Coordinates of C-alpha atoms in Angstrom, one line a residue:
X1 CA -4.0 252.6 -15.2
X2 CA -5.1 255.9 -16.9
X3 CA -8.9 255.2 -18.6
X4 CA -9.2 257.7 -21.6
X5 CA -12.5 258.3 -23.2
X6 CA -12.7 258.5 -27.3
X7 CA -15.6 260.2 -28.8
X8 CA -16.9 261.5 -32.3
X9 CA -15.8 258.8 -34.1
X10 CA -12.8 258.9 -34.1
X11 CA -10.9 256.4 -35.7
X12 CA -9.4 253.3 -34.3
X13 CA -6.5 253.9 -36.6
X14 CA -5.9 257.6 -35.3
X15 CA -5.7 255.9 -31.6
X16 CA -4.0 253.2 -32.1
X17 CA -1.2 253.9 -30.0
X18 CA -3.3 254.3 -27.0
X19 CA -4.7 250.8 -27.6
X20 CA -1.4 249.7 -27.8
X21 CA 0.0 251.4 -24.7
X22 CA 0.2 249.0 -21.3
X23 CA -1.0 252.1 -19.0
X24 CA -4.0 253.2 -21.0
X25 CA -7.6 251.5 -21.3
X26 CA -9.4 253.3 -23.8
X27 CA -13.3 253.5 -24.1
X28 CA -15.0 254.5 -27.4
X29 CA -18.7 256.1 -27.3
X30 CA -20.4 258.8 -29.5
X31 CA -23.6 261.0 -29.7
X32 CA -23.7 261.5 -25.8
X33 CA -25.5 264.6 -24.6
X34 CA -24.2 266.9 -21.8
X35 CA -25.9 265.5 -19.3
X36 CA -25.2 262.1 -20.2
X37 CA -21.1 263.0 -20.3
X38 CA -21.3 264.5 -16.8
X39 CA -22.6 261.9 -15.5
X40 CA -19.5 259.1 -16.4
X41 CA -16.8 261.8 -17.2
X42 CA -15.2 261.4 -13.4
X43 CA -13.9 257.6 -14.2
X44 CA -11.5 259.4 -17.0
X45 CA -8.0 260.7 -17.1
X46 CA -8.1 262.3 -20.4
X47 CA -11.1 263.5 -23.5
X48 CA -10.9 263.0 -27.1
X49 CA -13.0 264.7 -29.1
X50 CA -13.6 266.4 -32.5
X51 CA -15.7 269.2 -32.9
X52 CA -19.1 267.5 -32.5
X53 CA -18.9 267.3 -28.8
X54 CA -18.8 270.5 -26.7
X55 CA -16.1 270.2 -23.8
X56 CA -18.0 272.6 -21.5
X57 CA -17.0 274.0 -17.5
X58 CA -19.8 271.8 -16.2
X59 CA -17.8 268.5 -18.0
X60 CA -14.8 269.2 -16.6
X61 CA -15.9 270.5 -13.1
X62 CA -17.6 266.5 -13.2
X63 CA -14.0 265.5 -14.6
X64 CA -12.2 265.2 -11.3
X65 CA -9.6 262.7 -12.6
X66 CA -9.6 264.9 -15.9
X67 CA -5.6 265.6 -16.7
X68 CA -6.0 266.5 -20.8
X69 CA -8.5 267.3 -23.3
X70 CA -7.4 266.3 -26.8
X71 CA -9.2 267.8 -29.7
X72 CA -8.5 265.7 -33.2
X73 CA -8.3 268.9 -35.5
X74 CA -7.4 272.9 -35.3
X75 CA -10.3 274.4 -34.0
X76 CA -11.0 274.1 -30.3
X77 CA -14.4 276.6 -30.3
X78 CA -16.3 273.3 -28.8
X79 CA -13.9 273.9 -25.7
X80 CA -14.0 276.0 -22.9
X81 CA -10.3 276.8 -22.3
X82 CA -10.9 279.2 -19.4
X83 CA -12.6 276.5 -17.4
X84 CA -9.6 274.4 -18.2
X85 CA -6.6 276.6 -17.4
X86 CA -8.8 277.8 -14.2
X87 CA -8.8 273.7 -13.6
X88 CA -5.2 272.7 -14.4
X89 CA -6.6 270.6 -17.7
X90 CA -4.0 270.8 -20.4
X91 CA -6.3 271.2 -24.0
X92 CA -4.3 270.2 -26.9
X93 CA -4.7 270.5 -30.6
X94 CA -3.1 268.5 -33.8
X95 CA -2.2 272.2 -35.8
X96 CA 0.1 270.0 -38.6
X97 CA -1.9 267.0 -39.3
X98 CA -3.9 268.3 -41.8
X99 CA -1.1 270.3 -43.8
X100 CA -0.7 268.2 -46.7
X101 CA -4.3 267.9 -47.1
X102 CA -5.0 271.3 -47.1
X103 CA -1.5 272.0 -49.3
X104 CA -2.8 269.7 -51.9
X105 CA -6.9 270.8 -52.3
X106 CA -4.9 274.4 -53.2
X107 CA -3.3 272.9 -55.7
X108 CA -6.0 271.1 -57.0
X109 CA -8.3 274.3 -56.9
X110 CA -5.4 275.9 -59.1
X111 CA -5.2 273.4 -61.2
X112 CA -9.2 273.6 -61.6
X113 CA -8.8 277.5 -62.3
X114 CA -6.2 276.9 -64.7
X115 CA -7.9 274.7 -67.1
X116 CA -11.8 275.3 -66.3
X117 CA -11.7 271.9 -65.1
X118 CA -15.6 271.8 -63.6
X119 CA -17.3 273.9 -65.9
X120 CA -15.5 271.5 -68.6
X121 CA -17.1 268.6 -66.7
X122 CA -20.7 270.2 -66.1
X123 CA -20.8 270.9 -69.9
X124 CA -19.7 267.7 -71.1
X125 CA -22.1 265.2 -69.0
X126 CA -24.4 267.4 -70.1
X127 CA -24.1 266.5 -73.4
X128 CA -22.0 269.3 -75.3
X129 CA -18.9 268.7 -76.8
X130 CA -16.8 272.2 -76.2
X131 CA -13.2 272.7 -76.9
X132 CA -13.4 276.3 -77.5
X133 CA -14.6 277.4 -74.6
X134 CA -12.4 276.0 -72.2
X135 CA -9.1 277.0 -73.8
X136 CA -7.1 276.9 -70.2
X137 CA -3.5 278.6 -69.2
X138 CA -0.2 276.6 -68.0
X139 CA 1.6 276.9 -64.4
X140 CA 4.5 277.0 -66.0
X141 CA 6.4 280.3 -66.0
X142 CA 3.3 281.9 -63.6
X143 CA 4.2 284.1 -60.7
X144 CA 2.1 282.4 -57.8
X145 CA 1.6 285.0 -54.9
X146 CA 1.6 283.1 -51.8
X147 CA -0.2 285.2 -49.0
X148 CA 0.9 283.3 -45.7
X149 CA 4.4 281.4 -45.3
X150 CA 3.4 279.2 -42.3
X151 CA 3.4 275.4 -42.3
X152 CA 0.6 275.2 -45.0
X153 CA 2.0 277.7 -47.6
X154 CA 5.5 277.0 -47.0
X155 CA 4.3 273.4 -48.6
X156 CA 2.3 275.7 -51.5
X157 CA 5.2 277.2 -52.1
X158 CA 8.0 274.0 -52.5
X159 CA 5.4 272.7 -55.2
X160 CA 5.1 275.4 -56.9
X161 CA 8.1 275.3 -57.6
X162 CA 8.2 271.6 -59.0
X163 CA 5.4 273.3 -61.6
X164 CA 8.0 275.7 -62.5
X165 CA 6.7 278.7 -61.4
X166 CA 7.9 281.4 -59.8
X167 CA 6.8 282.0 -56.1
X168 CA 6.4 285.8 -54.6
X169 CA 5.7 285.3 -50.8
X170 CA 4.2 287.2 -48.1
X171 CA 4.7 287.1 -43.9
X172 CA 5.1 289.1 -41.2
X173 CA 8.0 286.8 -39.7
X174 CA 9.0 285.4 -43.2
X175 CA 13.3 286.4 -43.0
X176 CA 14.8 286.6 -46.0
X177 CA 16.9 284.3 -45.3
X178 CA 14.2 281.8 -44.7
X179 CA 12.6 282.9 -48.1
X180 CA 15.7 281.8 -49.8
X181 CA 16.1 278.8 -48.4
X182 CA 12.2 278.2 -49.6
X183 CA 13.6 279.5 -53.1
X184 CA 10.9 282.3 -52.4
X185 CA 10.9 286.4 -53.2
X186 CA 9.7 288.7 -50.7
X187 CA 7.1 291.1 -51.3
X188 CA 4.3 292.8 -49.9
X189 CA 0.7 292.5 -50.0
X190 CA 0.2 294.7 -52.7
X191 CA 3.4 294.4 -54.5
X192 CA 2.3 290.5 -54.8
X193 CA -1.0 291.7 -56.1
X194 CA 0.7 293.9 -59.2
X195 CA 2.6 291.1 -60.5
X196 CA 0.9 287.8 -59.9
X197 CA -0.9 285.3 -62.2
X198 CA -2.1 283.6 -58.9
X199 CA -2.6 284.2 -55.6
X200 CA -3.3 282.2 -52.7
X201 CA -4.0 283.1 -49.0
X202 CA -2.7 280.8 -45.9
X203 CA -3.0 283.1 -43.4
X204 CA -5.4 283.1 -40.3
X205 CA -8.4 285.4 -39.7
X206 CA -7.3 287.8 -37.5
X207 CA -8.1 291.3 -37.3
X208 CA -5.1 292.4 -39.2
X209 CA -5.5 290.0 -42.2
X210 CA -9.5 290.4 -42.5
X211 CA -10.2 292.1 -46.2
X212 CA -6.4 291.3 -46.7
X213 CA -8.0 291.8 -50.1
X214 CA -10.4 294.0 -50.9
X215 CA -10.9 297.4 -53.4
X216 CA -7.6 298.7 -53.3
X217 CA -5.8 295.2 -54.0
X218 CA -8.2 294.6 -56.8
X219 CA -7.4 298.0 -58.3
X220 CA -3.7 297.4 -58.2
X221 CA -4.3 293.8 -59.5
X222 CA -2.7 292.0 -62.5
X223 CA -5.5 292.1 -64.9
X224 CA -6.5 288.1 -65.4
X225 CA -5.0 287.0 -61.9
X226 CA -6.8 284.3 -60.2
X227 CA -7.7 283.5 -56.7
X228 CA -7.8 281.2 -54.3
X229 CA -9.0 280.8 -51.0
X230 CA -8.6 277.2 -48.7
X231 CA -7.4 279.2 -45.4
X232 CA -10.4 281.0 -43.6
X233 CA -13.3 282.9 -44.8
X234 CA -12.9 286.6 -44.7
X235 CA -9.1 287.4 -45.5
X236 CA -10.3 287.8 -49.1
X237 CA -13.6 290.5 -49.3
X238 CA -16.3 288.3 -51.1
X239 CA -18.3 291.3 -52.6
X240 CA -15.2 292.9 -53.7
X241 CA -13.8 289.9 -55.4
X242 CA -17.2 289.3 -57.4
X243 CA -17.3 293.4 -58.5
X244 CA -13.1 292.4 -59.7
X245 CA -15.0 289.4 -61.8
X246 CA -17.3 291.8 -63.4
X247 CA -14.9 294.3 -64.2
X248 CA -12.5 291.8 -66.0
X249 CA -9.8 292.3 -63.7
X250 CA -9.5 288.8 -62.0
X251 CA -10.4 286.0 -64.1
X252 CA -11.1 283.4 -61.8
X253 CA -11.9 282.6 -58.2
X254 CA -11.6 279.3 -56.3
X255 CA -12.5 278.7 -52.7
X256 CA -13.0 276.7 -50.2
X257 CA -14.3 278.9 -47.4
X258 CA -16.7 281.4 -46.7
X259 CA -17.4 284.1 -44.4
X260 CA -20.6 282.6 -43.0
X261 CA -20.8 279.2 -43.4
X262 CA -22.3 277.5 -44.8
X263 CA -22.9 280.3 -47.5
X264 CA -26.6 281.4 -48.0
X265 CA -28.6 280.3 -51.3
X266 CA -28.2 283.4 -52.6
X267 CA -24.3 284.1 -52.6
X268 CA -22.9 285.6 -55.5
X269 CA -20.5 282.8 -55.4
X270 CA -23.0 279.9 -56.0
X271 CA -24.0 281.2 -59.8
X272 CA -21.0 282.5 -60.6
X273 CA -19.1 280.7 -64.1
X274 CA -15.8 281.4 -63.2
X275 CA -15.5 280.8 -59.5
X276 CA -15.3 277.4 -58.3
X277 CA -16.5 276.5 -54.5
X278 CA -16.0 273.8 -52.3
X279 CA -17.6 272.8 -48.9
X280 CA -14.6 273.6 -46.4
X281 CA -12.4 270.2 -47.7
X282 CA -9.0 271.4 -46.6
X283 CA -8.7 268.4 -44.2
X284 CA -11.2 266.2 -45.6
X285 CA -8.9 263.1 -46.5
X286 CA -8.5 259.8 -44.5
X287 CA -4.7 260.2 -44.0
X288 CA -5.2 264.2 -42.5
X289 CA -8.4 262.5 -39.8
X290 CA -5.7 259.7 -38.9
X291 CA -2.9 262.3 -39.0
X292 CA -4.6 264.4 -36.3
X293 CA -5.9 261.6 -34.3
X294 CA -2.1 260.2 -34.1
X295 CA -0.8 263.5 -33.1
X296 CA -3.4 263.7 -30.3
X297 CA -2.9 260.3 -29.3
X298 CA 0.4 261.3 -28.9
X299 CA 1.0 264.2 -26.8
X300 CA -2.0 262.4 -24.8
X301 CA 0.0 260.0 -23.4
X302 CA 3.0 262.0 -23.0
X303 CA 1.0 264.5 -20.9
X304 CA -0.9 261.6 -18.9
X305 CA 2.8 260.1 -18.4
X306 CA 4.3 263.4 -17.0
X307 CA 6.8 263.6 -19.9
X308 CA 7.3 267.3 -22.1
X309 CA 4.7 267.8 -24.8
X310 CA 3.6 270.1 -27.5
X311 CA 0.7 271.6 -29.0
X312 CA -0.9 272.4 -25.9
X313 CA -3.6 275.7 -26.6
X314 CA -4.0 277.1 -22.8
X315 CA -1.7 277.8 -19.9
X316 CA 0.3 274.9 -18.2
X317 CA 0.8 274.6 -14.5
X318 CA 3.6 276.7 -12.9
X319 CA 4.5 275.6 -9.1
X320 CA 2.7 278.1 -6.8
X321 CA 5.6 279.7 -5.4
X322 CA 6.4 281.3 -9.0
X323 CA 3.3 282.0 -10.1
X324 CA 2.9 283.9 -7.3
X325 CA 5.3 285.9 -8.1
X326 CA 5.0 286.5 -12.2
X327 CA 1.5 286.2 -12.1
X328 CA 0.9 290.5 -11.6
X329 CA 3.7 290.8 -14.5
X330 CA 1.8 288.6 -17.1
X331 CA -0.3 291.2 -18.4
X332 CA 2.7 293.9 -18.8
X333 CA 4.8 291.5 -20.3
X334 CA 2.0 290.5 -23.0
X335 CA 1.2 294.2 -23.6
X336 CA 4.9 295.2 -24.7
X337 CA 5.1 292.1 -27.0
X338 CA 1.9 293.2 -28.2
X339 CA 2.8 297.0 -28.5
X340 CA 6.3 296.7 -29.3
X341 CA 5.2 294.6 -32.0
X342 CA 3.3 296.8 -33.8
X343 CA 5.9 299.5 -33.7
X344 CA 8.3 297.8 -36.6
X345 CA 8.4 296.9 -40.2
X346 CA 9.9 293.8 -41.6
X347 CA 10.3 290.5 -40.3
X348 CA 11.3 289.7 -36.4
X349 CA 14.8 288.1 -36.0
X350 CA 15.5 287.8 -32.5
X351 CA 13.5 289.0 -29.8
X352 CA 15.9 289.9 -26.6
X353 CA 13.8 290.1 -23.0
X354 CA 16.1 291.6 -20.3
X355 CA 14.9 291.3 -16.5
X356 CA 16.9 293.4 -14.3
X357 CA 16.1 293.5 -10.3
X358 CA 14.2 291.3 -7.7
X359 CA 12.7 289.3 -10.9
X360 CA 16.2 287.6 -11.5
X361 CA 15.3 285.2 -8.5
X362 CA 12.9 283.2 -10.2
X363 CA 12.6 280.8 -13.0
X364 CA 10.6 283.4 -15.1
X365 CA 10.4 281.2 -18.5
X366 CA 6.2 281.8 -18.4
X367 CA 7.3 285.5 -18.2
X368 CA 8.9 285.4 -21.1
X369 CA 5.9 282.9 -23.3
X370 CA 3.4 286.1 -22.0
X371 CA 6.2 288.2 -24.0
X372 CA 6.7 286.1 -27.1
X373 CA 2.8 285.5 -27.2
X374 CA 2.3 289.5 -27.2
X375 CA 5.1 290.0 -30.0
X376 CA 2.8 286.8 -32.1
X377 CA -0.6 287.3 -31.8
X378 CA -1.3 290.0 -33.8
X379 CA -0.6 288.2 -37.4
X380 CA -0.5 284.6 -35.9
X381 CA -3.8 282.6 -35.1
X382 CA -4.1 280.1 -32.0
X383 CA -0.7 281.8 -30.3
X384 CA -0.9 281.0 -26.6
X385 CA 1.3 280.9 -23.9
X386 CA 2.4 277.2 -24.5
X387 CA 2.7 277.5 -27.9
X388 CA 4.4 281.1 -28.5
X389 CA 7.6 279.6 -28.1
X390 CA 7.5 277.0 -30.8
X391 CA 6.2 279.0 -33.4
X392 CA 9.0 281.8 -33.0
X393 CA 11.0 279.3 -33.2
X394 CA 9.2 277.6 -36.4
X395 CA 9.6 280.6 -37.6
X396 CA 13.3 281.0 -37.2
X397 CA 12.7 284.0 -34.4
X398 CA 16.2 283.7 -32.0
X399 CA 14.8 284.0 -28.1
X400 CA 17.1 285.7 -25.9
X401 CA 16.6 286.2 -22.3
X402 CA 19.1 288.6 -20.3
X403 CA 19.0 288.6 -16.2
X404 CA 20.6 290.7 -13.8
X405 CA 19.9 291.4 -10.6
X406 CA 21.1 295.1 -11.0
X407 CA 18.1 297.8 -11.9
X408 CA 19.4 301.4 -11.8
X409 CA 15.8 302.7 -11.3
X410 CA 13.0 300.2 -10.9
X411 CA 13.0 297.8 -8.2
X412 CA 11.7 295.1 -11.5
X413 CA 11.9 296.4 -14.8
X414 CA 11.1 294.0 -17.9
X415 CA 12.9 295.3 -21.1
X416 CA 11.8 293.8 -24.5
X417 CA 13.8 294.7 -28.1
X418 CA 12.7 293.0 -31.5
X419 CA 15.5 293.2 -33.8
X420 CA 14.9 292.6 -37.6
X421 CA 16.7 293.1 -40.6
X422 CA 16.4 296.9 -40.7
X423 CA 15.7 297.9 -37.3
X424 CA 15.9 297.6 -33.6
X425 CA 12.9 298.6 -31.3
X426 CA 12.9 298.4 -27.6
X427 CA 10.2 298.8 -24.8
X428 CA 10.4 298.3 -21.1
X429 CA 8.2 298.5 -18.2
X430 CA 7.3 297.8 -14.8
X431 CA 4.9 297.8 -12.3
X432 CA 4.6 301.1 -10.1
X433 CA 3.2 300.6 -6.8
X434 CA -0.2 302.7 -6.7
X435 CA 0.0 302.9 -10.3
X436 CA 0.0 299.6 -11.9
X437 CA 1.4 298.5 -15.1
X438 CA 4.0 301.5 -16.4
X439 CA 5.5 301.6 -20.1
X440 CA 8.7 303.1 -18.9
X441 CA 11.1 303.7 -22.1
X442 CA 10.2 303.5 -25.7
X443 CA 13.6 302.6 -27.6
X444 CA 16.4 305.7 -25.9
X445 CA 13.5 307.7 -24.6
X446 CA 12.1 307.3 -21.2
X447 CA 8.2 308.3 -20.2
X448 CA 5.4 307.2 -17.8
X449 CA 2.6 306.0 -20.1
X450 CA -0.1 303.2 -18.6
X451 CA -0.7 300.4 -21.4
X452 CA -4.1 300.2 -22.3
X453 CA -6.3 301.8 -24.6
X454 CA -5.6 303.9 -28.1
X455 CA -2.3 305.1 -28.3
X456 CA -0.6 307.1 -31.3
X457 CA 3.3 307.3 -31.3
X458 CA 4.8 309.5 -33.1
X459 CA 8.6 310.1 -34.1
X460 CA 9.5 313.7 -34.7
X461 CA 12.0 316.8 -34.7
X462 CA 12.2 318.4 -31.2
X463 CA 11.2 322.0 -32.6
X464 CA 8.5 324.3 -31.2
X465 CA 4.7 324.1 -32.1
X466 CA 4.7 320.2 -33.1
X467 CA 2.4 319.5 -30.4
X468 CA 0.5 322.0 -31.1
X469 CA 0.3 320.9 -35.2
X470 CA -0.6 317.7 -33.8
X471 CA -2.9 318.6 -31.3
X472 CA -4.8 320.7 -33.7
X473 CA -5.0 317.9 -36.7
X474 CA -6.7 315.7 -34.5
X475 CA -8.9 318.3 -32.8
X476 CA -9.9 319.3 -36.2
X477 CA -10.7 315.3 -36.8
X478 CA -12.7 315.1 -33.5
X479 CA -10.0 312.7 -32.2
X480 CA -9.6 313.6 -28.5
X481 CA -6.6 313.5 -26.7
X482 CA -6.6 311.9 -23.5
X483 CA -3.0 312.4 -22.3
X484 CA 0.1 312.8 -24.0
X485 CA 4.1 312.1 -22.8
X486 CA 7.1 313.8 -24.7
X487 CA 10.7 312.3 -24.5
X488 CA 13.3 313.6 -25.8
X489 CA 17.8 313.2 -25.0
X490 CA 18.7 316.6 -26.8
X491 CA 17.3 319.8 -27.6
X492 CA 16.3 320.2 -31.2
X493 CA 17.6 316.6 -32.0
X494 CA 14.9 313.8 -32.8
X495 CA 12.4 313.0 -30.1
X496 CA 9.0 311.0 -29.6
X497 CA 5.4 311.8 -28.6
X498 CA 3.0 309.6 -27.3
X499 CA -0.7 310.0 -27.1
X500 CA -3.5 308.4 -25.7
X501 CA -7.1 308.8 -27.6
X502 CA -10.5 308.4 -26.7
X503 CA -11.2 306.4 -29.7
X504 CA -8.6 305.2 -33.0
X505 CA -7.2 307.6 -35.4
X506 CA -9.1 306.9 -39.0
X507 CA -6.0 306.3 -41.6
X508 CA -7.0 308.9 -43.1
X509 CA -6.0 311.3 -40.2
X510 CA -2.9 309.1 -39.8
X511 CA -2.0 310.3 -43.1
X512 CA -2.3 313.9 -42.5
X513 CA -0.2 313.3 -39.8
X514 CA 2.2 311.7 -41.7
X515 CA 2.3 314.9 -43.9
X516 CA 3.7 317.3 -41.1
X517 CA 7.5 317.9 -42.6
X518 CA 8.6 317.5 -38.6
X519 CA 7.2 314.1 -38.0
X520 CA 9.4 311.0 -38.9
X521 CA 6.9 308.5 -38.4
X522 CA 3.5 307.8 -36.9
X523 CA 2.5 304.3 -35.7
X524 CA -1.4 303.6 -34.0
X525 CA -0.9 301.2 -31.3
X526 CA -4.1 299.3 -30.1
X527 CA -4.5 296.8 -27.1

């Protein structure tokens, strides 16, 4: 009998098919303290919680019987998911539950910016009768940016298009084929941003999509474009949006995030006529608190019952004999996803991993989630090793996975090519005895560069005295070069250069770069 223990009120509803299961007993209690959990956490198989109660190392060191932590929600800050991969303790999230909750508040805070709906309330229990004022716009024949074409703004987008609108997207991994199928025109950030009556952001926080808006996108803007904001505080520059309000260039803000939360008393947002705010609502509905809870309750029993299961947000157990073998390629493999990634335009297709020597012997599957993760993580939120998989594959991303037991050079050599529309990149490494992790080749070109750090790469004519332009450009900037690898298959044809720096290259010296009639292209890569 597995004994799982329920806290933070979480509905019976939302774990009713735990109740219901013959090989679970299920215990409910709420508002224990640390010390208090600790001391009766040993009796349980598996944890639910929601964010109140904080899953810490000194819980699950007490949970000896501890198979899964379940959080009822997204966000699993309250655990400690090192402690639980160093333990073997699957943590698991509910990422869809709350989709349609979050889907519809977007369109109700649309909807609200479209016809002043709450200053039109606030007037009129206050006693004045004003028709004038509030003289609103339709959906109808709107472009609707759409900033974000995951689970949530795929949704944003089908209803828009029931309002008759017309629906410019934006994604990192949105194929077009995938934005026709969601009736949806591909643009870019600030090609969205010239055109569109609204615009809506569904993307997560990362470092890449912080400020997705800011100065220059307001500049750019459609005059009278509105905003809205139910994903994460911070893609969308707060200061800058209020300056855009000023200026007359966006008429209308809506949001239901900050960047500090909550907001302090004095936030231009809070006194502001024509931006609407919300208390972080996205999943606030009783179906999207029972959704999550299901989904839990779910892949609880599934993992309690030794069957396959999903969501899971840190590393599952491999048998010992393979991990001892992958383990010292897990960090190469996630640095070429992660630099290869950041070498291409456009959205990924197909993403092709080739292992070629003494690595062909095992089952090397968590290999290749390291790989898919490293590709992911720059644009996605939450990617992890369990996970990668499912969202390339959400996202249409073909995952192809070559072996042979042949290497011409390298005992083990791990090649990695994203293909998209346009392009075709590839990246392959091993690991060098004294030396560590090795980048290897860079797409036809083969060099010796160690992944880590600040590195610049740079496409070019083989011709003499590029180095020296580009060594003197970033001299000039105070941008030191730490080491530098040139590879090239014929004199005078088209070659590469990679550099390592001491610190990044400003865009602004990227651009200068840029500028050199000899160089093709120039791409910072950070790890």
């Amino acid at each position: 009998m597995f004994k799982v223990l329920v806290m933070d009120g979480i509905s019976d509803m939302g774990i009713q098919l735990l109740y219901d299961a013959p090989d679970v007993e299920v215990e409910k209690k709420n508002g224990l303290s640390e010390d208090e959990l600790v001391a009766i956490i040993a009796d349980y198989d598996a944890l639910l919680v929601r964010s109140a109660t904080k899953v810490t190392d000194r819980v699950m060191a007490a949970g000896s019987r501890l198979k899964v932590v379940g959080r009822a929600g997204v966000g699993v800050d309250n655990i400690d998911l090192a402690a639980a991969t160093n333990r073997g303790i699957v943590v698991i999230n509910a990422p869809d539950g709350n989709t349609i909750a979050t889907c519809e508040l977007t369109f109700a805070m649309m909807m609200s910016l479209a016809r002043t709906i709450p200053q039109a309330y606030k007037k009129t229990i206050g006693g004045e009768w004003d028709r004038k004022t509030f003289v609103g716009v339709e959906l109808r024949n709107k472009v609707l940016g759409v900033l974000g074409m995951g689970r949530i703004g795929s949704e944003v987008a089908r209803r828009a298009k029931a309002f008759g609108m017309e629906v410019r997207g934006y994604d990192p991994f949105l194929t077009e084929d995938r934005a026709e199928k969601l009736g949806v025109k591909l643009g870019t950030v600030d090609e969205i941003c010239r055109v569109a009556d609204f615009i809506t952001v569904h993307t997560p926080l990362t470092s890449e999509t912080r400020h997705m808006i800011s100065g220059p996108q307001f500049e750019i803007m459609k005059k009278g474009a509105r905003i809205i904001n139910c994903a994460r505080g911070g893609i969308i520059d707060e200061m800058a949006l209020v300056e855009a309000i000023d200026q007359g260039i966006v008429a209308g803000a809506a949001f239901d995030v900050f960047e500090q939360e909550p907001p302090r008393a004095d936030h231009p947002f809070l006194n502001n006529p024509k931006i609407i705010v919300t208390p972080h609502l996205g999943a606030s509905t009783v179906e999207a608190q029972e959704n999550v809870a299901i989904d839990v309750s779910e892949e609880v029993l599934h993992i309690l019952r030794d069957e396959p299961f999903k969501n899971a947000v840190n590393m599952p157990q491999v048998p010992a004999n393979v991990l001892n073998t992958l383990q010292p390629y897990f960090g190469l493999g996630l640095k070429l996803g992660a630099l290869l990634g950041q070498t291409i335009d456009g959205a990924v297709s197909e993403i092709v991993v080739s292992y070629s020597g003494e690595l062909t012997g095992v089952d090397t599957a968590p290999l290749t989630r390291h790989i898919v993760k490293g590709v992911l993580e720059k644009q996605l939120e939450g990617v992890n090793i369990v996970n990668a998989m499912h969202l390339a594959k959400s996202r249409e991303i073909n995952i192809v996975v070559q072996q042979s037991t042949a290497a011409k050079t390298f005992t083990n050599l791990v090649s990695v090519t994203l293909k998209t529309k346009n392009e075709e990149r590839l990246m392959a490494g091993t690991l060098l005895s004294g030396y560590g992790e090795r980048i290897v080749q860079i797409d036809q070109y083969p060099v010796d560069i160690a992944p880590a750090g600040n590195l610049l790469l740079i496409s070019h004519t083989d011709k003499p005295g590029i180095i020296g332009k580009v060594g003197t450009l970033l001299g000039t900037n105070d941008v030191n070069i730490a080491t530098m690898q040139v590879g090239r298959k014929v004199i005078g044809g088209q070659a590469i250069m990679v550099l390592t720096t001491d610190k990044q290259t400003p865009t602004d010296v990227i651009a200068q770069l840029e500028q050199l009639p000899e160089l093709t292209k120039v791409r910072e890569l950070t790890l």
